[in-house]
mmCIF file of C-alpha atoms in Angstrom:
data_model
loop_
_atom_site.group_PDB
_atom_site.id
_atom_site.type_symbol
_atom_site.label_atom_id
_atom_site.label_comp_id
_atom_site.label_asym_id
_atom_site.label_seq_id
_atom_site.Cartn_x
_atom_site.Cartn_y
_atom_site.Cartn_z
ATOM 1 C CA MET A 3 36.021 221.672 50.867
ATOM 2 C CA LEU A 4 35.409 225.101 52.419
ATOM 3 C CA ARG A 5 38.313 227.518 52.604
ATOM 4 C CA HIS A 6 38.820 230.647 54.729
ATOM 5 C CA VAL A 7 42.027 232.501 53.825
ATOM 6 C CA ILE A 8 43.214 235.893 55.114
ATOM 7 C CA ALA A 9 46.325 237.372 53.560
ATOM 8 C CA PRO A 10 48.800 238.371 56.321
ATOM 9 C CA SER A 11 49.658 242.021 56.524
ATOM 10 C CA SER A 12 53.169 241.385 57.868
ATOM 11 C CA GLY A 13 55.568 238.550 58.592
ATOM 12 C CA TRP A 14 54.905 236.703 55.344
ATOM 13 C CA THR A 15 57.021 235.073 52.641
ATOM 14 C CA LYS A 16 56.216 234.851 48.969
ATOM 15 C CA ALA A 17 56.094 231.249 47.769
ATOM 16 C CA SER A 18 56.018 230.253 44.129
ATOM 17 C CA HIS A 19 53.368 227.792 43.021
ATOM 18 C CA ALA A 20 56.118 225.861 41.248
ATOM 19 C CA VAL A 21 57.735 225.233 44.626
ATOM 20 C CA VAL A 22 54.596 224.513 46.653
ATOM 21 C CA ARG A 23 53.067 222.187 44.050
ATOM 22 C CA ASP A 24 56.308 220.448 43.040
ATOM 23 C CA ARG A 25 55.806 216.698 43.521
ATOM 24 C CA ARG A 26 59.497 215.918 43.132
ATOM 25 C CA MET A 27 60.398 217.426 46.523
ATOM 26 C CA ASN A 28 59.099 216.320 49.897
ATOM 27 C CA SER A 29 57.627 218.588 52.543
ATOM 28 C CA ASP A 30 60.933 218.966 54.437
ATOM 29 C CA ALA A 31 62.673 220.330 51.345
ATOM 30 C CA LYS A 32 59.847 222.801 50.677
ATOM 31 C CA ILE A 33 59.706 224.008 54.293
ATOM 32 C CA LEU A 34 63.494 224.479 54.379
ATOM 33 C CA LEU A 35 63.353 226.381 51.074
ATOM 34 C CA LEU A 36 60.629 228.748 52.299
ATOM 35 C CA TYR A 37 62.281 229.189 55.690
ATOM 36 C CA VAL A 38 65.647 230.228 54.255
ATOM 37 C CA GLN A 39 63.919 232.457 51.690
ATOM 38 C CA GLY A 40 62.217 234.464 54.438
ATOM 39 C CA LEU A 41 65.336 235.007 56.587
ATOM 40 C CA PRO A 42 66.860 238.497 56.889
ATOM 41 C CA GLU A 43 70.211 239.316 55.354
ATOM 42 C CA SER A 44 71.934 239.100 58.745
ATOM 43 C CA ALA A 45 71.229 235.363 58.962
ATOM 44 C CA THR A 46 72.544 234.398 55.534
ATOM 45 C CA GLY A 47 76.112 233.872 56.792
ATOM 46 C CA ARG A 48 75.191 230.598 58.498
ATOM 47 C CA PRO A 49 75.440 227.185 56.790
ATOM 48 C CA LEU A 50 72.333 225.416 55.605
ATOM 49 C CA GLY A 51 72.686 222.636 58.186
ATOM 50 C CA GLU A 52 72.636 225.110 61.096
ATOM 51 C CA LEU A 53 69.492 226.755 59.722
ATOM 52 C CA ALA A 54 67.840 223.338 59.324
ATOM 53 C CA ARG A 55 68.522 222.492 62.989
ATOM 54 C CA LYS A 56 66.393 225.491 64.000
ATOM 55 C CA LEU A 57 63.502 223.670 62.324
ATOM 56 C CA GLU A 58 64.356 220.454 64.278
ATOM 57 C CA MET A 59 65.435 218.949 60.943
ATOM 58 C CA LYS A 60 68.403 216.646 61.564
ATOM 59 C CA GLY A 61 70.068 213.512 60.367
ATOM 60 C CA ARG A 62 68.440 211.595 57.547
ATOM 61 C CA ALA A 63 65.596 214.089 57.047
ATOM 62 C CA TYR A 64 68.016 216.999 56.488
ATOM 63 C CA GLN A 65 70.258 214.996 54.171
ATOM 64 C CA GLN A 66 67.270 213.957 52.032
ATOM 65 C CA ALA A 67 65.921 217.524 51.854
ATOM 66 C CA LYS A 68 69.340 218.948 50.947
ATOM 67 C CA LYS A 69 69.839 216.290 48.269
ATOM 68 C CA GLN A 70 66.514 217.205 46.622
ATOM 69 C CA LEU A 71 67.280 220.929 46.716
ATOM 70 C CA ILE A 72 70.663 220.335 45.049
ATOM 71 C CA GLU A 73 69.197 218.017 42.422
ATOM 72 C CA HIS A 74 66.559 220.576 41.403
ATOM 73 C CA GLY A 75 68.929 223.549 41.332
ATOM 74 C CA TYR A 76 67.876 225.448 44.462
ATOM 75 C CA VAL A 77 71.163 224.882 46.327
ATOM 76 C CA HIS A 78 74.705 224.891 44.870
ATOM 77 C CA GLU A 79 77.977 224.144 46.686
ATOM 78 C CA TRP A 80 81.639 224.827 45.943
ATOM 79 C CA ARG A 81 84.349 223.206 48.015
ATOM 80 C CA GLY A 82 87.879 224.536 47.790
ATOM 81 C CA GLN A 83 91.101 225.038 49.702
ATOM 82 C CA GLY A 84 91.925 228.529 50.909
ATOM 83 C CA ASP A 85 95.266 230.264 51.193
ATOM 84 C CA GLY A 86 95.874 228.865 54.686
ATOM 85 C CA GLY A 87 95.341 225.278 53.510
ATOM 86 C CA ARG A 88 91.912 224.917 55.156
ATOM 87 C CA TRP A 89 89.024 223.512 53.153
ATOM 88 C CA VAL A 90 86.039 225.821 52.799
ATOM 89 C CA THR A 91 82.539 224.991 51.507
ATOM 90 C CA GLU A 92 80.559 227.881 49.991
ATOM 91 C CA GLN A 93 76.795 227.493 49.491
ATOM 92 C CA LEU A 94 74.472 229.429 47.179
ATOM 93 C CA PHE A 95 70.734 229.391 47.886
ATOM 94 C CA THR A 96 68.140 230.572 45.361
ATOM 95 C CA ASN A 97 64.358 230.425 45.213
ATOM 96 C CA THR A 98 64.413 229.658 41.493
ATOM 97 C CA PRO A 99 66.193 226.659 39.994
ATOM 98 C CA LEU A 100 69.522 227.504 38.321
ATOM 99 C CA THR A 101 71.947 225.481 36.257
ATOM 100 C CA ARG A 102 75.575 225.099 37.290
ATOM 101 C CA ASP A 103 76.756 227.832 34.901
ATOM 102 C CA GLU A 104 73.997 230.217 35.957
ATOM 103 C CA ALA A 105 74.827 229.584 39.622
ATOM 104 C CA ARG A 106 78.516 230.277 38.950
ATOM 105 C CA ALA A 107 77.609 233.595 37.325
ATOM 106 C CA VAL A 108 75.434 234.573 40.304
ATOM 107 C CA ARG A 109 78.230 233.611 42.666
ATOM 108 C CA ALA A 110 80.701 235.783 40.767
ATOM 109 C CA ARG A 111 78.322 238.749 41.022
ATOM 110 C CA LEU A 112 77.591 238.294 44.748
ATOM 111 C CA SER A 113 81.141 237.375 45.812
ATOM 112 C CA PRO A 114 83.779 238.652 43.357
ATOM 113 C CA GLU A 115 86.696 237.364 45.470
ATOM 114 C CA ALA A 116 85.327 233.806 45.220
ATOM 115 C CA ALA A 117 84.830 233.951 41.445
ATOM 116 C CA GLY A 118 88.327 232.653 40.735
ATOM 117 C CA PRO A 119 89.017 229.066 39.690
ATOM 118 C CA THR A 120 88.670 226.357 42.302
ATOM 119 C CA ARG A 121 91.533 224.107 43.382
ATOM 120 C CA ALA A 122 90.334 221.320 41.089
ATOM 121 C CA GLU A 123 90.278 223.759 38.172
ATOM 122 C CA ARG A 124 93.759 224.986 39.055
ATOM 123 C CA LEU A 125 95.048 221.411 39.154
ATOM 124 C CA ALA A 126 93.517 220.777 35.730
ATOM 125 C CA SER A 127 95.487 223.680 34.202
ATOM 126 C CA PRO A 128 98.672 222.821 32.236
ATOM 127 C CA PRO A 129 101.927 222.625 34.262
ATOM 128 C CA PRO A 130 104.569 225.392 33.952
ATOM 129 C CA SER A 131 107.186 225.140 31.224
ATOM 130 C CA ALA A 132 110.439 223.314 31.894
ATOM 131 C CA GLN A 133 113.399 225.447 33.008
ATOM 132 C CA SER A 134 116.881 225.370 31.509
ATOM 133 C CA PRO A 135 119.391 223.150 33.332
ATOM 134 C CA THR A 136 121.919 224.787 35.633
ATOM 135 C CA VAL A 137 125.302 225.489 34.034
ATOM 136 C CA GLY A 138 128.277 223.614 35.458
ATOM 137 C CA GLU A 139 129.536 220.158 36.309
ATOM 138 C CA PRO A 140 127.720 218.022 38.868
ATOM 139 C CA THR A 141 129.316 218.064 42.321
ATOM 140 C CA PRO A 142 128.958 215.607 45.190
ATOM 141 C CA PRO A 143 126.566 216.647 47.942
ATOM 142 C CA SER A 144 128.106 218.292 50.986
ATOM 143 C CA ALA A 145 126.849 217.892 54.531
ATOM 144 C CA GLY A 146 127.861 220.906 56.590
ATOM 145 C CA GLY A 147 131.286 221.222 55.003
ATOM 146 C CA TYR A 148 132.211 217.598 55.773
ATOM 147 C CA VAL A 149 134.393 216.014 53.124
ATOM 148 C CA PRO A 150 133.970 212.237 52.937
ATOM 149 C CA GLU A 151 137.146 210.266 53.478
ATOM 150 C CA GLU A 152 138.381 207.612 51.145
ATOM 151 C CA GLU A 153 137.510 204.057 51.939
ATOM 152 C CA HIS A 154 140.405 201.852 52.999
ATOM 153 C CA VAL A 155 139.247 198.470 51.914
ATOM 154 C CA ASP A 156 142.515 196.842 51.021
ATOM 155 C CA LYS A 157 144.604 198.223 53.912
ATOM 156 C CA ASN A 158 145.504 196.183 56.943
ATOM 157 C CA THR A 159 144.142 197.311 60.280
ATOM 158 C CA PRO A 160 146.048 196.904 63.564
ATOM 159 C CA HIS A 161 143.082 195.053 65.077
ATOM 160 C CA PRO A 162 141.775 192.497 62.613
ATOM 161 C CA PRO A 163 138.278 191.184 63.233
ATOM 162 C CA SER A 164 138.113 188.170 65.456
ATOM 163 C CA GLU A 165 137.173 184.851 63.993
ATOM 164 C CA PRO A 166 133.695 183.601 64.866
ATOM 165 C CA GLU A 167 133.719 181.050 67.621
ATOM 166 C CA PRO A 168 132.699 177.583 66.505
ATOM 167 C CA GLU A 169 129.324 176.482 67.756
ATOM 168 C CA PRO A 170 129.547 173.705 70.340
ATOM 169 C CA GLU A 171 128.258 170.368 69.256
ATOM 170 C CA PRO A 172 124.929 169.540 70.843
ATOM 171 C CA ASP A 173 124.892 166.926 73.548
ATOM 172 C CA PRO A 174 122.816 163.978 72.274
ATOM 173 C CA GLU A 175 121.736 163.130 75.831
ATOM 174 C CA ALA A 176 120.580 166.678 76.658
ATOM 175 C CA GLY A 177 118.574 167.057 73.461
ATOM 176 C CA HIS A 178 118.602 169.847 70.883
ATOM 177 C CA ARG A 179 117.592 173.312 72.127
ATOM 178 C CA PRO A 180 116.092 175.553 69.395
ATOM 179 C CA THR A 181 117.501 179.004 68.718
ATOM 180 C CA PRO A 182 115.479 182.166 69.494
ATOM 181 C CA ALA A 183 114.673 182.527 65.788
ATOM 182 C CA GLN A 184 113.405 178.946 65.692
ATOM 183 C CA GLU A 185 111.340 179.552 68.825
ATOM 184 C CA ALA A 186 109.771 182.678 67.258
ATOM 185 C CA GLY A 187 109.012 180.701 64.114
ATOM 186 C CA ALA A 188 107.434 177.953 66.178
ATOM 187 C CA GLU A 189 105.198 180.478 67.946
ATOM 188 C CA ALA A 190 104.073 181.948 64.625
ATOM 189 C CA THR A 191 103.276 178.492 63.267
ATOM 190 C CA PRO A 192 99.577 177.706 63.724
ATOM 191 C CA PRO A 193 98.726 174.768 65.955
ATOM 192 C CA PRO A 194 98.333 171.393 64.266
ATOM 193 C CA PRO A 195 94.901 170.483 62.945
ATOM 194 C CA PRO A 196 92.553 168.930 65.498
ATOM 195 C CA THR A 197 92.404 165.184 65.752
ATOM 196 C CA SER A 198 89.267 164.583 67.813
ATOM 197 C CA PRO A 199 85.844 164.927 66.151
ATOM 198 C CA GLN A 200 84.712 167.451 68.779
ATOM 199 C CA LEU A 201 87.583 169.821 67.955
ATOM 200 C CA THR A 202 86.912 169.463 64.241
ATOM 201 C CA ARG A 203 83.240 170.361 64.680
ATOM 202 C CA ALA A 204 84.096 173.287 66.967
ATOM 203 C CA GLU A 205 86.621 174.696 64.475
ATOM 204 C CA ARG A 206 84.082 174.385 61.659
ATOM 205 C CA VAL A 207 81.513 176.358 63.676
ATOM 206 C CA LEU A 208 84.012 179.131 64.506
ATOM 207 C CA LEU A 209 85.104 179.543 60.883
ATOM 208 C CA SER A 210 81.476 179.701 59.703
ATOM 209 C CA LEU A 211 80.607 182.718 61.874
ATOM 210 C CA ARG A 212 82.038 185.140 59.287
ATOM 211 C CA HIS A 213 79.235 184.226 56.876
ATOM 212 C CA THR A 214 76.666 185.699 59.290
ATOM 213 C CA ARG A 215 78.681 188.577 60.768
ATOM 214 C CA ARG A 216 81.706 189.819 58.853
ATOM 215 C CA GLU A 217 83.303 191.273 61.982
ATOM 216 C CA LEU A 218 83.726 187.741 63.425
ATOM 217 C CA LEU A 219 86.303 186.749 60.807
ATOM 218 C CA LEU A 220 88.940 184.409 62.307
ATOM 219 C CA GLY A 221 92.167 183.024 60.956
ATOM 220 C CA VAL A 222 92.859 179.304 60.881
ATOM 221 C CA GLY A 223 95.290 179.546 63.803
ATOM 222 C CA GLU A 224 92.852 181.605 65.891
ATOM 223 C CA ALA A 225 89.990 179.198 65.193
ATOM 224 C CA ARG A 226 92.104 176.194 66.218
ATOM 225 C CA ALA A 227 93.162 177.925 69.426
ATOM 226 C CA LEU A 228 89.543 178.724 70.344
ATOM 227 C CA ALA A 229 88.292 175.282 69.299
ATOM 228 C CA VAL A 230 89.574 173.855 72.605
ATOM 229 C CA GLU A 231 87.084 175.993 74.575
ATOM 230 C CA ALA A 232 84.315 175.550 71.994
ATOM 231 C CA ALA A 233 84.677 171.758 72.147
ATOM 232 C CA LYS A 234 83.724 171.886 75.837
ATOM 233 C CA TRP A 235 80.303 173.216 74.819
ATOM 234 C CA LEU A 236 79.775 170.298 72.445
ATOM 235 C CA GLU A 237 80.945 167.822 75.083
ATOM 236 C CA ARG A 238 78.251 169.137 77.434
ATOM 237 C CA GLY A 239 75.412 168.242 75.117
ATOM 238 C CA LEU A 240 75.007 171.318 72.879
ATOM 239 C CA THR A 241 74.594 170.955 69.129
ATOM 240 C CA GLU A 242 76.507 172.929 66.511
ATOM 241 C CA SER A 243 73.491 175.159 65.790
ATOM 242 C CA GLU A 244 73.041 175.932 69.502
ATOM 243 C CA LEU A 245 76.740 176.830 69.817
ATOM 244 C CA ARG A 246 76.528 179.097 66.771
ATOM 245 C CA HIS A 247 73.399 180.804 68.142
ATOM 246 C CA ALA A 248 75.074 181.394 71.537
ATOM 247 C CA LEU A 249 78.089 183.051 69.889
ATOM 248 C CA LEU A 250 76.000 185.276 67.595
ATOM 249 C CA ALA A 251 73.312 186.312 70.107
ATOM 250 C CA GLU A 252 73.341 189.725 71.833
ATOM 251 C CA PRO A 253 76.140 191.485 69.912
ATOM 252 C CA PRO A 254 77.801 194.409 71.751
ATOM 253 C CA LYS A 255 76.358 197.863 71.039
ATOM 254 C CA GLY A 256 79.740 199.331 70.128
ATOM 255 C CA GLY A 257 80.590 196.525 67.714
ATOM 256 C CA VAL A 258 83.282 193.870 67.899
ATOM 257 C CA HIS A 259 86.819 195.277 67.831
ATOM 258 C CA SER A 260 88.607 191.917 68.096
ATOM 259 C CA ALA A 261 86.887 188.744 66.966
ATOM 260 C CA TYR A 262 89.430 186.549 68.785
ATOM 261 C CA GLY A 263 89.036 188.402 72.088
ATOM 262 C CA PHE A 264 85.235 188.623 71.878
ATOM 263 C CA LEU A 265 84.721 184.933 71.076
ATOM 264 C CA GLY A 266 87.340 183.832 73.617
ATOM 265 C CA HIS A 267 85.615 185.818 76.385
ATOM 266 C CA ARG A 268 82.183 184.477 75.470
ATOM 267 C CA LEU A 269 83.360 180.863 75.205
ATOM 268 C CA THR A 270 85.054 181.060 78.609
ATOM 269 C CA HIS A 271 82.501 183.006 80.668
ATOM 270 C CA LYS A 272 79.254 181.635 79.185
ATOM 271 C CA CYS A 273 80.164 177.978 79.038
ATOM 272 C CA PRO A 274 77.172 175.917 80.234
ATOM 273 C CA VAL A 275 77.424 173.930 83.436
ATOM 274 C CA ALA A 276 78.393 170.323 82.991
ATOM 275 C CA PRO A 277 75.416 167.996 83.479
ATOM 276 C CA ALA A 278 75.312 166.060 86.720
ATOM 277 C CA PRO A 279 76.432 162.447 86.407
ATOM 278 C CA VAL A 280 73.543 160.087 85.930
ATOM 279 C CA ALA A 281 73.169 157.628 88.776
ATOM 280 C CA PRO A 282 73.373 153.996 87.667
ATOM 281 C CA PRO A 283 69.995 152.301 87.557
ATOM 282 C CA GLU A 284 69.081 150.187 90.532
ATOM 283 C CA PRO A 285 69.338 146.464 89.924
ATOM 284 C CA PRO A 286 66.011 144.770 89.450
ATOM 285 C CA PRO A 287 64.640 142.975 92.501
ATOM 286 C CA PRO A 288 65.210 139.222 92.637
ATOM 287 C CA PRO A 289 62.423 137.170 91.192
ATOM 288 C CA VAL A 290 59.747 136.033 93.624
ATOM 289 C CA ARG A 291 59.972 132.299 94.178
ATOM 290 C CA ALA A 292 57.037 129.987 94.534
ATOM 291 C CA LEU A 293 55.883 128.666 97.888
ATOM 292 C CA ILE A 294 57.216 125.257 98.910
ATOM 293 C CA THR A 295 56.426 122.891 101.800
ATOM 294 C CA CYS A 296 58.827 122.803 104.710
ATOM 295 C CA THR A 297 60.555 119.419 105.021
ATOM 296 C CA SER A 298 61.115 119.587 108.796
ATOM 297 C CA GLU A 299 59.471 117.068 111.116
ATOM 298 C CA ALA A 300 56.802 119.364 112.440
ATOM 299 C CA GLU A 301 53.312 118.439 113.599
ATOM 300 C CA GLU A 302 51.621 120.446 110.885
ATOM 301 C CA ASP A 303 52.700 120.856 107.316
ATOM 302 C CA HIS A 304 53.386 124.468 106.410
ATOM 303 C CA VAL A 305 54.755 126.346 103.424
ATOM 304 C CA PHE A 306 57.272 129.157 103.058
ATOM 305 C CA ARG A 307 58.897 131.220 100.265
ATOM 306 C CA PRO A 308 62.602 130.320 99.977
ATOM 307 C CA LEU A 309 65.291 132.906 99.287
ATOM 308 C CA GLY A 310 67.847 130.380 98.027
ATOM 309 C CA ASP A 311 68.112 126.634 97.933
ATOM 310 C CA GLU A 312 66.936 126.002 101.511
ATOM 311 C CA THR A 313 64.257 123.341 102.126
ATOM 312 C CA GLU A 314 63.229 124.334 105.644
ATOM 313 C CA CYS A 315 61.697 127.565 106.830
ATOM 314 C CA ALA A 316 63.578 129.993 109.046
ATOM 315 C CA ASP A 317 61.774 128.913 112.242
ATOM 316 C CA CYS A 318 62.573 125.246 111.660
ATOM 317 C CA ARG A 319 66.206 125.970 110.830
ATOM 318 C CA ARG A 320 66.522 127.977 114.049
ATOM 319 C CA ALA A 321 64.888 125.171 116.035
ATOM 320 C CA THR A 322 67.247 122.593 114.503
ATOM 321 C CA ALA A 323 70.272 124.674 115.422
ATOM 322 C CA TYR A 324 68.994 125.232 118.945
ATOM 323 C CA ALA A 325 68.248 121.490 119.342
ATOM 324 C CA SER A 326 71.860 120.650 118.574
ATOM 325 C CA TRP A 327 72.946 123.213 121.179
ATOM 326 C CA MET A 328 70.558 121.703 123.738
ATOM 327 C CA VAL A 329 71.998 118.223 123.154
ATOM 328 C CA ASP A 330 75.578 119.446 123.483
ATOM 329 C CA THR A 331 74.947 121.498 126.625
ATOM 330 C CA ASP A 332 72.168 119.295 128.125
ATOM 331 C CA THR A 333 70.035 122.315 128.953
ATOM 332 C CA TYR A 334 66.518 123.468 128.225
ATOM 333 C CA ASP A 335 66.953 127.241 128.514
ATOM 334 C CA PHE A 336 65.325 129.178 125.717
ATOM 335 C CA PRO A 337 65.898 132.793 124.666
ATOM 336 C CA PRO A 338 63.023 135.176 125.397
ATOM 337 C CA ASP A 339 62.364 136.000 121.735
ATOM 338 C CA MET A 340 61.794 132.325 120.819
ATOM 339 C CA THR A 341 58.170 131.501 120.068
ATOM 340 C CA TRP A 342 56.329 128.534 121.601
ATOM 341 C CA ARG A 343 56.238 126.755 118.277
ATOM 342 C CA GLN A 344 60.015 127.126 117.870
ATOM 343 C CA ARG A 345 60.527 125.851 121.424
ATOM 344 C CA PHE A 346 58.303 122.839 120.800
ATOM 345 C CA VAL A 347 60.088 121.928 117.590
ATOM 346 C CA ALA A 348 63.493 122.410 119.256
ATOM 347 C CA VAL A 349 62.574 120.076 122.128
ATOM 348 C CA ALA A 350 61.224 117.486 119.712
ATOM 349 C CA LYS A 351 64.364 117.563 117.635
ATOM 350 C CA ALA A 352 66.595 117.467 120.697
ATOM 351 C CA ASP A 353 64.784 114.354 121.943
ATOM 352 C CA ALA A 354 65.160 112.786 118.527
ATOM 353 C CA LEU A 355 68.865 113.458 118.589
ATOM 354 C CA ARG A 356 69.175 111.845 122.032
ATOM 355 C CA GLY A 357 67.202 108.811 120.865
ATOM 356 C CA GLU A 358 64.370 109.437 123.316
ATOM 357 C CA PRO A 359 60.802 108.742 122.208
ATOM 358 C CA ALA A 360 58.712 111.815 121.537
#
C-alpha cells in the first residue's frame, strides 16, 4: 500500500492512537469522540445528542455510539433534581478514559456548584433525629371554629321516618319484571356458550389469535359476541385457517387499540360474498326405445320409435282419429297439412268402419 500524508497546518485535531485503533468501539463512536474533542469552548454547553445530530447521527446509531463511549469511560452522566424540582442531566466528556471516581473529581474541579451530593445520595443519608412530643393534652380537631354538636340518638323527633312501603306482589299473569340491578347484572353476564358447531369453531379461532398477536387478546364474553359474525365466514365455505389468516393479515400501522372493535369491524366489512346457489342438475334424458313395427292396417309395413306404450305411429293414429270423424260427419274434407299417405290411410279406415270394401 502506498501512502501520501501531509500534516495540516490548521484546522486539525489531535487523535490518540488508543482511540483510533481501539477495536472495542465502532466508527460512529470514534468520529463522535474526535468531533466533540475538536469543538471550541463556546460549543461545549450543548448536549451530546445535539452535537451528534450535526453529524447526521441519529436514532440507533447514536445510542450505540453513546453506549460505547460510556462503557469505556469517555462520557459520564449525572442526573439529579434541581432546586425548582426539574430534573437535570449533566454530561462530562473526556478524550482519555476515566473511572467514576476520577470523573467525579474532574467534575468538582470544573463545576464546583455541581460537586455536591446528588438526590440519590441525599436520600441515602440517615433521616433527621426524632423531635420531642408537644406538651399538653390532645384536643379534638377544629374546623374554622365550629364546635360539633352532640348526637341525639335516643331522642324522639317530631317527624319520625316513614315506614317503607311494602312491595306489591307480582302478577303471575304479567310475569316477573327484573329490577334495574338485576338488569345490570344480566348485561354484565357473558352470553351462554354456543350450541352450534359453527359458533364453537368461530369462538375457538377468535380466542387463539392472542397466541400470534398479543394485542388481539379477547375475553370469553367478547369472543362469544363476535363468534356470531365469524360463524358467517365458516358458513360461506372458509376454513378455520383461512379465517385466522384474514383476521391477522394487514395489521394497522398505528397498532390495535381495541381488539374487540378491530375484529368486529373486520368481520363485518370484509365478510366474503355468499356463494350463488347451485342450480339443480338437469334430469337425465329418457332412455331411447327400440324401433317397433306399426300395427295399423297400412299397405306397407313401417317402423317407428315409441315414446310410451303406443303400438301405432303418429301418422296412423292421426288417420284413425280422422277416419272416425269422417264416418260421423260423412265428409271427405282434409286439412291442408295432412299428407297424402295420411289421407289414404284415413279413407281406407273410414271405408272399413262403414263396412265398404276397400
